[in-house]
Amino acid sequence: AEYMGNVNSLRQLRCTGVIEAAAIRKQGYPNRLLFDKFINRYGPTLFPQQLHQFKLNKILPIELIKQLFSATKDNIFFSDIKDKYMSHDLQIGKTKIMMRDTTFLKLEATKQIKISKIILKIQSIGRMKINRMVLNEKVNKRNKSVLLIQSIFRKKQKIKELKKIKFSVVLIQRKIRGKIKRIFWEKKWKEIQEKRRKEEEEKKRKEEENENENELRPDLILKKVVSTFRFPVESVKQ
């Protein structure tokens, strides 16, 4: 372990040809991806419509790759590809697609841009939904407050109307009761007057009968006659 170091490791890699092999590989097409892996890696972000058609129509991966790289620049982002799907920075084999660093980095950068846009869109949709929920909650609270105020106002209005109706009913009842009592006492007073009149008539009738009876009594008649023919005492003495 004490003989291993940066210098020794670099010397061993150079002696074994690893560095030269890496340089040769780098000058060639160091980035190699299978068709399926390429489609799964870049399909959902860079060409979702073609990926949907690929899954729907069950197109072969090689045919999808050829269609993608033979498309126009509006449909694909490789604006520097001239010979359809063949280029100096990209080669398509039988099972793999081989790319140099420039093309690979361009793919990765475009993928990151697309992902960033998707993330921003998802965030904007999330914020929109959150703001909509908050707004709906505020609107619901405001509507509840308005309904509460309206219900309280209507309640007070109904209470005032009921008080007015109650006052009117009480007033009508009072007048009706007063009229009924007035009629009752008038009738009662008439009955009392009638009773008094009958009593007076009965009393007069009895007095008249008593007078008639007194007039017919003999002793009272004699007494009356004597009183009429009676002389004064002084004249008799003379």
mmCIF file of C-alpha atoms in Angstrom:
data_model
loop_
_atom_site.group_PDB
_atom_site.id
_atom_site.type_symbol
_atom_site.label_atom_id
_atom_site.label_comp_id
_atom_site.label_asym_id
_atom_site.label_seq_id
_atom_site.Cartn_x
_atom_site.Cartn_y
_atom_site.Cartn_z
ATOM 1 C CA ALA A 1 0.000 0.000 0.000
ATOM 2 C CA GLU A 2 2.932 2.373 0.682
ATOM 3 C CA TYR A 3 4.219 1.930 -2.905
ATOM 4 C CA MET A 4 0.821 2.925 -4.423
ATOM 5 C CA GLY A 5 0.440 6.567 -5.344
ATOM 6 C CA ASN A 6 -0.720 8.930 -8.074
ATOM 7 C CA VAL A 7 2.572 8.746 -9.937
ATOM 8 C CA ASN A 8 2.868 4.966 -9.744
ATOM 9 C CA SER A 9 -0.775 4.425 -10.672
ATOM 10 C CA LEU A 10 -0.488 6.747 -13.675
ATOM 11 C CA ARG A 11 2.704 5.019 -14.781
ATOM 12 C CA GLN A 12 1.075 1.604 -14.547
ATOM 13 C CA LEU A 13 -1.983 2.755 -16.504
ATOM 14 C CA ARG A 14 0.251 4.222 -19.194
ATOM 15 C CA CYS A 15 2.379 1.073 -19.367
ATOM 16 C CA THR A 16 -0.622 -1.207 -19.671
ATOM 17 C CA GLY A 17 -2.138 0.975 -22.426
ATOM 18 C CA VAL A 18 -5.292 1.913 -20.549
ATOM 19 C CA ILE A 19 -4.786 5.641 -21.075
ATOM 20 C CA GLU A 20 -4.172 5.193 -24.811
ATOM 21 C CA ALA A 21 -7.231 2.960 -25.059
ATOM 22 C CA ALA A 22 -9.326 5.586 -23.268
ATOM 23 C CA ALA A 23 -7.985 8.303 -25.573
ATOM 24 C CA ILE A 24 -8.779 6.204 -28.633
ATOM 25 C CA ARG A 25 -12.217 5.451 -27.260
ATOM 26 C CA LYS A 26 -12.754 9.127 -26.543
ATOM 27 C CA GLN A 27 -11.762 10.071 -30.087
ATOM 28 C CA GLY A 28 -14.241 7.539 -31.381
ATOM 29 C CA TYR A 29 -17.747 7.095 -29.874
ATOM 30 C CA PRO A 30 -17.322 6.643 -26.148
ATOM 31 C CA ASN A 31 -21.030 6.884 -25.352
ATOM 32 C CA ARG A 32 -22.884 3.768 -26.471
ATOM 33 C CA LEU A 33 -26.460 2.951 -25.614
ATOM 34 C CA LEU A 34 -28.740 0.111 -26.613
ATOM 35 C CA PHE A 35 -31.812 1.159 -28.584
ATOM 36 C CA ASP A 36 -34.185 0.254 -25.770
ATOM 37 C CA LYS A 37 -32.055 2.058 -23.204
ATOM 38 C CA PHE A 38 -31.798 5.123 -25.433
ATOM 39 C CA ILE A 39 -35.571 5.211 -25.946
ATOM 40 C CA ASN A 40 -36.260 4.748 -22.231
ATOM 41 C CA ARG A 41 -33.646 7.377 -21.307
ATOM 42 C CA TYR A 42 -34.650 10.171 -23.699
ATOM 43 C CA GLY A 43 -38.068 9.186 -25.015
ATOM 44 C CA PRO A 44 -40.375 10.507 -22.258
ATOM 45 C CA THR A 45 -38.763 13.970 -22.299
ATOM 46 C CA LEU A 46 -37.444 14.549 -25.843
ATOM 47 C CA PHE A 47 -39.920 12.776 -28.130
ATOM 48 C CA PRO A 48 -43.020 11.754 -26.117
ATOM 49 C CA GLN A 49 -45.364 11.752 -29.140
ATOM 50 C CA GLN A 50 -43.152 9.411 -31.164
ATOM 51 C CA LEU A 51 -42.717 7.229 -28.067
ATOM 52 C CA HIS A 52 -46.493 7.002 -27.728
ATOM 53 C CA GLN A 53 -46.812 5.948 -31.385
ATOM 54 C CA PHE A 54 -43.960 3.495 -30.853
ATOM 55 C CA LYS A 55 -45.780 1.840 -27.938
ATOM 56 C CA LEU A 56 -49.159 2.018 -29.673
ATOM 57 C CA ASN A 57 -48.097 0.598 -33.062
ATOM 58 C CA LYS A 58 -45.382 -1.684 -31.660
ATOM 59 C CA ILE A 59 -42.666 -0.297 -33.957
ATOM 60 C CA LEU A 60 -39.200 -1.814 -33.789
ATOM 61 C CA PRO A 61 -36.641 0.280 -31.863
ATOM 62 C CA ILE A 62 -34.343 0.579 -34.922
ATOM 63 C CA GLU A 63 -37.238 1.920 -36.995
ATOM 64 C CA LEU A 64 -38.097 4.462 -34.303
ATOM 65 C CA ILE A 65 -34.442 5.605 -34.143
ATOM 66 C CA LYS A 66 -34.319 6.019 -37.918
ATOM 67 C CA GLN A 67 -37.600 7.930 -37.926
ATOM 68 C CA LEU A 68 -36.360 10.227 -35.162
ATOM 69 C CA PHE A 69 -33.054 11.095 -36.778
ATOM 70 C CA SER A 70 -34.522 11.423 -40.264
ATOM 71 C CA ALA A 71 -37.133 13.932 -39.073
ATOM 72 C CA THR A 72 -37.039 17.659 -39.594
ATOM 73 C CA LYS A 73 -35.445 20.036 -37.136
ATOM 74 C CA ASP A 74 -38.894 21.133 -35.910
ATOM 75 C CA ASN A 75 -39.606 17.583 -34.848
ATOM 76 C CA ILE A 76 -36.136 16.759 -33.522
ATOM 77 C CA PHE A 77 -33.504 18.894 -31.814
ATOM 78 C CA PHE A 78 -30.494 17.629 -33.847
ATOM 79 C CA SER A 79 -30.157 20.636 -36.121
ATOM 80 C CA ASP A 80 -26.596 19.758 -37.067
ATOM 81 C CA ILE A 81 -27.416 16.287 -38.438
ATOM 82 C CA LYS A 82 -27.095 16.446 -42.221
ATOM 83 C CA ASP A 83 -27.034 12.924 -43.591
ATOM 84 C CA LYS A 84 -30.330 11.798 -42.061
ATOM 85 C CA TYR A 85 -29.426 9.595 -39.100
ATOM 86 C CA MET A 86 -25.739 9.348 -39.982
ATOM 87 C CA SER A 87 -23.386 12.032 -38.637
ATOM 88 C CA HIS A 88 -19.795 12.604 -37.611
ATOM 89 C CA ASP A 89 -20.886 12.778 -33.955
ATOM 90 C CA LEU A 90 -23.384 9.954 -34.062
ATOM 91 C CA GLN A 91 -23.526 6.480 -35.536
ATOM 92 C CA ILE A 92 -26.335 3.944 -35.488
ATOM 93 C CA GLY A 93 -25.371 0.307 -35.340
ATOM 94 C CA LYS A 94 -27.446 -2.852 -35.362
ATOM 95 C CA THR A 95 -28.202 -2.852 -31.630
ATOM 96 C CA LYS A 96 -26.630 0.331 -30.288
ATOM 97 C CA ILE A 97 -26.503 4.019 -30.934
ATOM 98 C CA MET A 98 -23.027 5.496 -30.549
ATOM 99 C CA MET A 99 -22.382 9.131 -29.753
ATOM 100 C CA ARG A 100 -19.483 11.411 -29.135
ATOM 101 C CA ASP A 101 -19.331 13.657 -26.109
ATOM 102 C CA THR A 102 -20.683 16.694 -27.964
ATOM 103 C CA THR A 103 -23.864 14.910 -29.028
ATOM 104 C CA PHE A 104 -24.221 13.141 -25.687
ATOM 105 C CA LEU A 105 -23.794 16.391 -23.759
ATOM 106 C CA LYS A 106 -26.262 18.089 -26.078
ATOM 107 C CA LEU A 107 -28.763 15.289 -25.424
ATOM 108 C CA GLU A 108 -28.258 15.551 -21.675
ATOM 109 C CA ALA A 109 -28.515 19.351 -21.703
ATOM 110 C CA THR A 110 -31.715 19.230 -23.784
ATOM 111 C CA LYS A 111 -33.087 16.551 -21.475
ATOM 112 C CA GLN A 112 -32.328 18.690 -18.418
ATOM 113 C CA ILE A 113 -33.974 21.714 -20.049
ATOM 114 C CA LYS A 114 -37.082 19.663 -20.836
ATOM 115 C CA ILE A 115 -37.136 18.237 -17.315
ATOM 116 C CA SER A 116 -36.729 21.735 -15.866
ATOM 117 C CA LYS A 117 -39.652 22.961 -17.975
ATOM 118 C CA ILE A 118 -41.759 19.989 -16.890
ATOM 119 C CA ILE A 119 -40.826 20.606 -13.244
ATOM 120 C CA LEU A 120 -41.685 24.304 -13.574
ATOM 121 C CA LYS A 121 -44.989 23.397 -15.192
ATOM 122 C CA ILE A 122 -45.769 20.884 -12.435
ATOM 123 C CA GLN A 123 -44.804 23.473 -9.823
ATOM 124 C CA SER A 124 -46.973 26.111 -11.487
ATOM 125 C CA ILE A 125 -49.891 23.669 -11.639
ATOM 126 C CA GLY A 126 -49.289 22.746 -7.991
ATOM 127 C CA ARG A 127 -49.133 26.402 -6.959
ATOM 128 C CA MET A 128 -52.241 27.108 -9.018
ATOM 129 C CA LYS A 129 -54.131 24.300 -7.297
ATOM 130 C CA ILE A 130 -52.889 25.391 -3.864
ATOM 131 C CA ASN A 131 -53.857 29.021 -4.565
ATOM 132 C CA ARG A 132 -57.197 27.847 -5.912
ATOM 133 C CA MET A 133 -57.779 25.781 -2.771
ATOM 134 C CA VAL A 134 -56.838 28.756 -0.574
ATOM 135 C CA LEU A 135 -59.055 31.048 -2.650
ATOM 136 C CA ASN A 136 -61.935 28.563 -2.523
ATOM 137 C CA GLU A 137 -61.500 28.300 1.237
ATOM 138 C CA LYS A 138 -61.564 32.098 1.548
ATOM 139 C CA VAL A 139 -64.593 32.295 -0.735
ATOM 140 C CA ASN A 140 -66.338 29.588 1.291
ATOM 141 C CA LYS A 141 -65.570 31.430 4.522
ATOM 142 C CA ARG A 142 -66.805 34.685 3.004
ATOM 143 C CA ASN A 143 -69.955 32.986 1.732
ATOM 144 C CA LYS A 144 -70.546 31.453 5.160
ATOM 145 C CA SER A 145 -70.032 34.864 6.779
ATOM 146 C CA VAL A 146 -72.405 36.495 4.292
ATOM 147 C CA LEU A 147 -74.996 33.766 4.859
ATOM 148 C CA LEU A 148 -74.609 34.178 8.623
ATOM 149 C CA ILE A 149 -75.063 37.959 8.381
ATOM 150 C CA GLN A 150 -78.051 37.499 6.087
ATOM 151 C CA SER A 151 -79.610 34.947 8.431
ATOM 152 C CA ILE A 152 -79.095 37.262 11.436
ATOM 153 C CA PHE A 153 -80.575 40.208 9.505
ATOM 154 C CA ARG A 154 -83.563 38.135 8.381
ATOM 155 C CA LYS A 155 -84.005 36.884 11.931
ATOM 156 C CA LYS A 156 -84.101 40.448 13.272
ATOM 157 C CA GLN A 157 -86.523 41.474 10.529
ATOM 158 C CA LYS A 158 -88.772 38.519 11.366
ATOM 159 C CA ILE A 159 -88.592 39.364 15.073
ATOM 160 C CA LYS A 160 -89.646 42.966 14.306
ATOM 161 C CA GLU A 161 -92.490 41.729 12.108
ATOM 162 C CA LEU A 162 -93.583 39.279 14.799
ATOM 163 C CA LYS A 163 -93.506 42.046 17.413
ATOM 164 C CA LYS A 164 -95.658 44.229 15.181
ATOM 165 C CA ILE A 165 -98.071 41.364 14.555
ATOM 166 C CA LYS A 166 -98.140 40.545 18.273
ATOM 167 C CA PHE A 167 -98.816 44.174 19.167
ATOM 168 C CA SER A 168 -101.604 44.334 16.572
ATOM 169 C CA VAL A 169 -103.110 41.066 17.830
ATOM 170 C CA VAL A 170 -102.936 42.253 21.457
ATOM 171 C CA LEU A 171 -104.537 45.569 20.495
ATOM 172 C CA ILE A 172 -107.313 43.810 18.580
ATOM 173 C CA GLN A 173 -107.846 41.376 21.459
ATOM 174 C CA ARG A 174 -107.970 44.283 23.918
ATOM 175 C CA LYS A 175 -110.557 46.102 21.842
ATOM 176 C CA ILE A 176 -112.603 42.939 21.375
ATOM 177 C CA ARG A 177 -112.450 42.134 25.087
ATOM 178 C CA GLY A 178 -113.381 45.733 25.917
ATOM 179 C CA LYS A 179 -116.322 45.598 23.546
ATOM 180 C CA ILE A 180 -117.431 42.228 24.923
ATOM 181 C CA LYS A 181 -117.212 43.543 28.523
ATOM 182 C CA ARG A 182 -119.042 46.713 27.515
ATOM 183 C CA ILE A 183 -121.845 44.681 25.936
ATOM 184 C CA PHE A 184 -121.920 42.398 28.979
ATOM 185 C CA TRP A 185 -122.150 45.252 31.480
ATOM 186 C CA GLU A 186 -124.694 47.121 29.373
ATOM 187 C CA LYS A 187 -126.832 44.013 29.346
ATOM 188 C CA LYS A 188 -126.226 43.582 33.069
ATOM 189 C CA TRP A 189 -127.159 47.229 33.733
ATOM 190 C CA LYS A 190 -130.342 46.827 31.704
ATOM 191 C CA GLU A 191 -131.199 43.751 33.715
ATOM 192 C CA ILE A 192 -130.567 45.663 36.990
ATOM 193 C CA GLN A 193 -132.686 48.589 35.797
ATOM 194 C CA GLU A 194 -135.416 46.229 34.688
ATOM 195 C CA LYS A 195 -135.236 44.497 38.056
ATOM 196 C CA ARG A 196 -135.417 47.843 39.909
ATOM 197 C CA ARG A 197 -138.322 48.981 37.756
ATOM 198 C CA LYS A 198 -140.173 45.753 38.474
ATOM 199 C CA GLU A 199 -139.431 46.115 42.193
ATOM 200 C CA GLU A 200 -140.702 49.693 42.195
ATOM 201 C CA GLU A 201 -143.799 48.704 40.285
ATOM 202 C CA GLU A 202 -144.351 45.831 42.704
ATOM 203 C CA LYS A 203 -143.853 48.190 45.638
ATOM 204 C CA LYS A 204 -146.317 50.720 44.199
ATOM 205 C CA ARG A 205 -148.807 48.008 43.494
ATOM 206 C CA LYS A 206 -148.554 46.745 47.080
ATOM 207 C CA GLU A 207 -148.923 50.294 48.426
ATOM 208 C CA GLU A 208 -152.014 50.826 46.304
ATOM 209 C CA GLU A 209 -153.452 47.532 47.481
ATOM 210 C CA ASN A 210 -152.736 48.486 51.102
ATOM 211 C CA GLU A 211 -154.435 51.839 50.595
ATOM 212 C CA ASN A 212 -157.452 50.190 49.029
ATOM 213 C CA GLU A 213 -157.670 47.718 51.852
ATOM 214 C CA ASN A 214 -157.419 50.531 54.430
ATOM 215 C CA GLU A 215 -160.197 52.447 52.791
ATOM 216 C CA LEU A 216 -162.542 49.456 53.076
ATOM 217 C CA ARG A 217 -161.928 48.820 56.820
ATOM 218 C CA PRO A 218 -164.975 49.944 59.075
ATOM 219 C CA ASP A 219 -162.988 51.230 62.013
ATOM 220 C CA LEU A 220 -160.882 53.363 59.776
ATOM 221 C CA ILE A 221 -164.033 54.646 58.068
ATOM 222 C CA LEU A 222 -165.651 55.490 61.404
ATOM 223 C CA LYS A 223 -162.545 57.134 62.644
ATOM 224 C CA LYS A 224 -162.387 59.165 59.547
ATOM 225 C CA VAL A 225 -166.023 60.232 59.867
ATOM 226 C CA VAL A 226 -165.560 61.163 63.509
ATOM 227 C CA SER A 227 -162.560 63.146 62.690
ATOM 228 C CA THR A 228 -164.532 65.050 60.137
ATOM 229 C CA PHE A 229 -167.491 65.836 62.526
ATOM 230 C CA ARG A 230 -165.450 66.446 65.599
ATOM 231 C CA PHE A 231 -165.930 69.836 67.401
ATOM 232 C CA PRO A 232 -163.342 71.778 69.196
ATOM 233 C CA VAL A 233 -163.077 71.216 72.944
ATOM 234 C CA GLU A 234 -163.364 74.878 73.987
ATOM 235 C CA SER A 235 -166.676 75.379 72.229
ATOM 236 C CA VAL A 236 -168.140 72.343 73.922
ATOM 237 C CA LYS A 237 -167.131 73.608 77.365
ATOM 238 C CA GLN A 238 -168.882 76.895 76.762
#
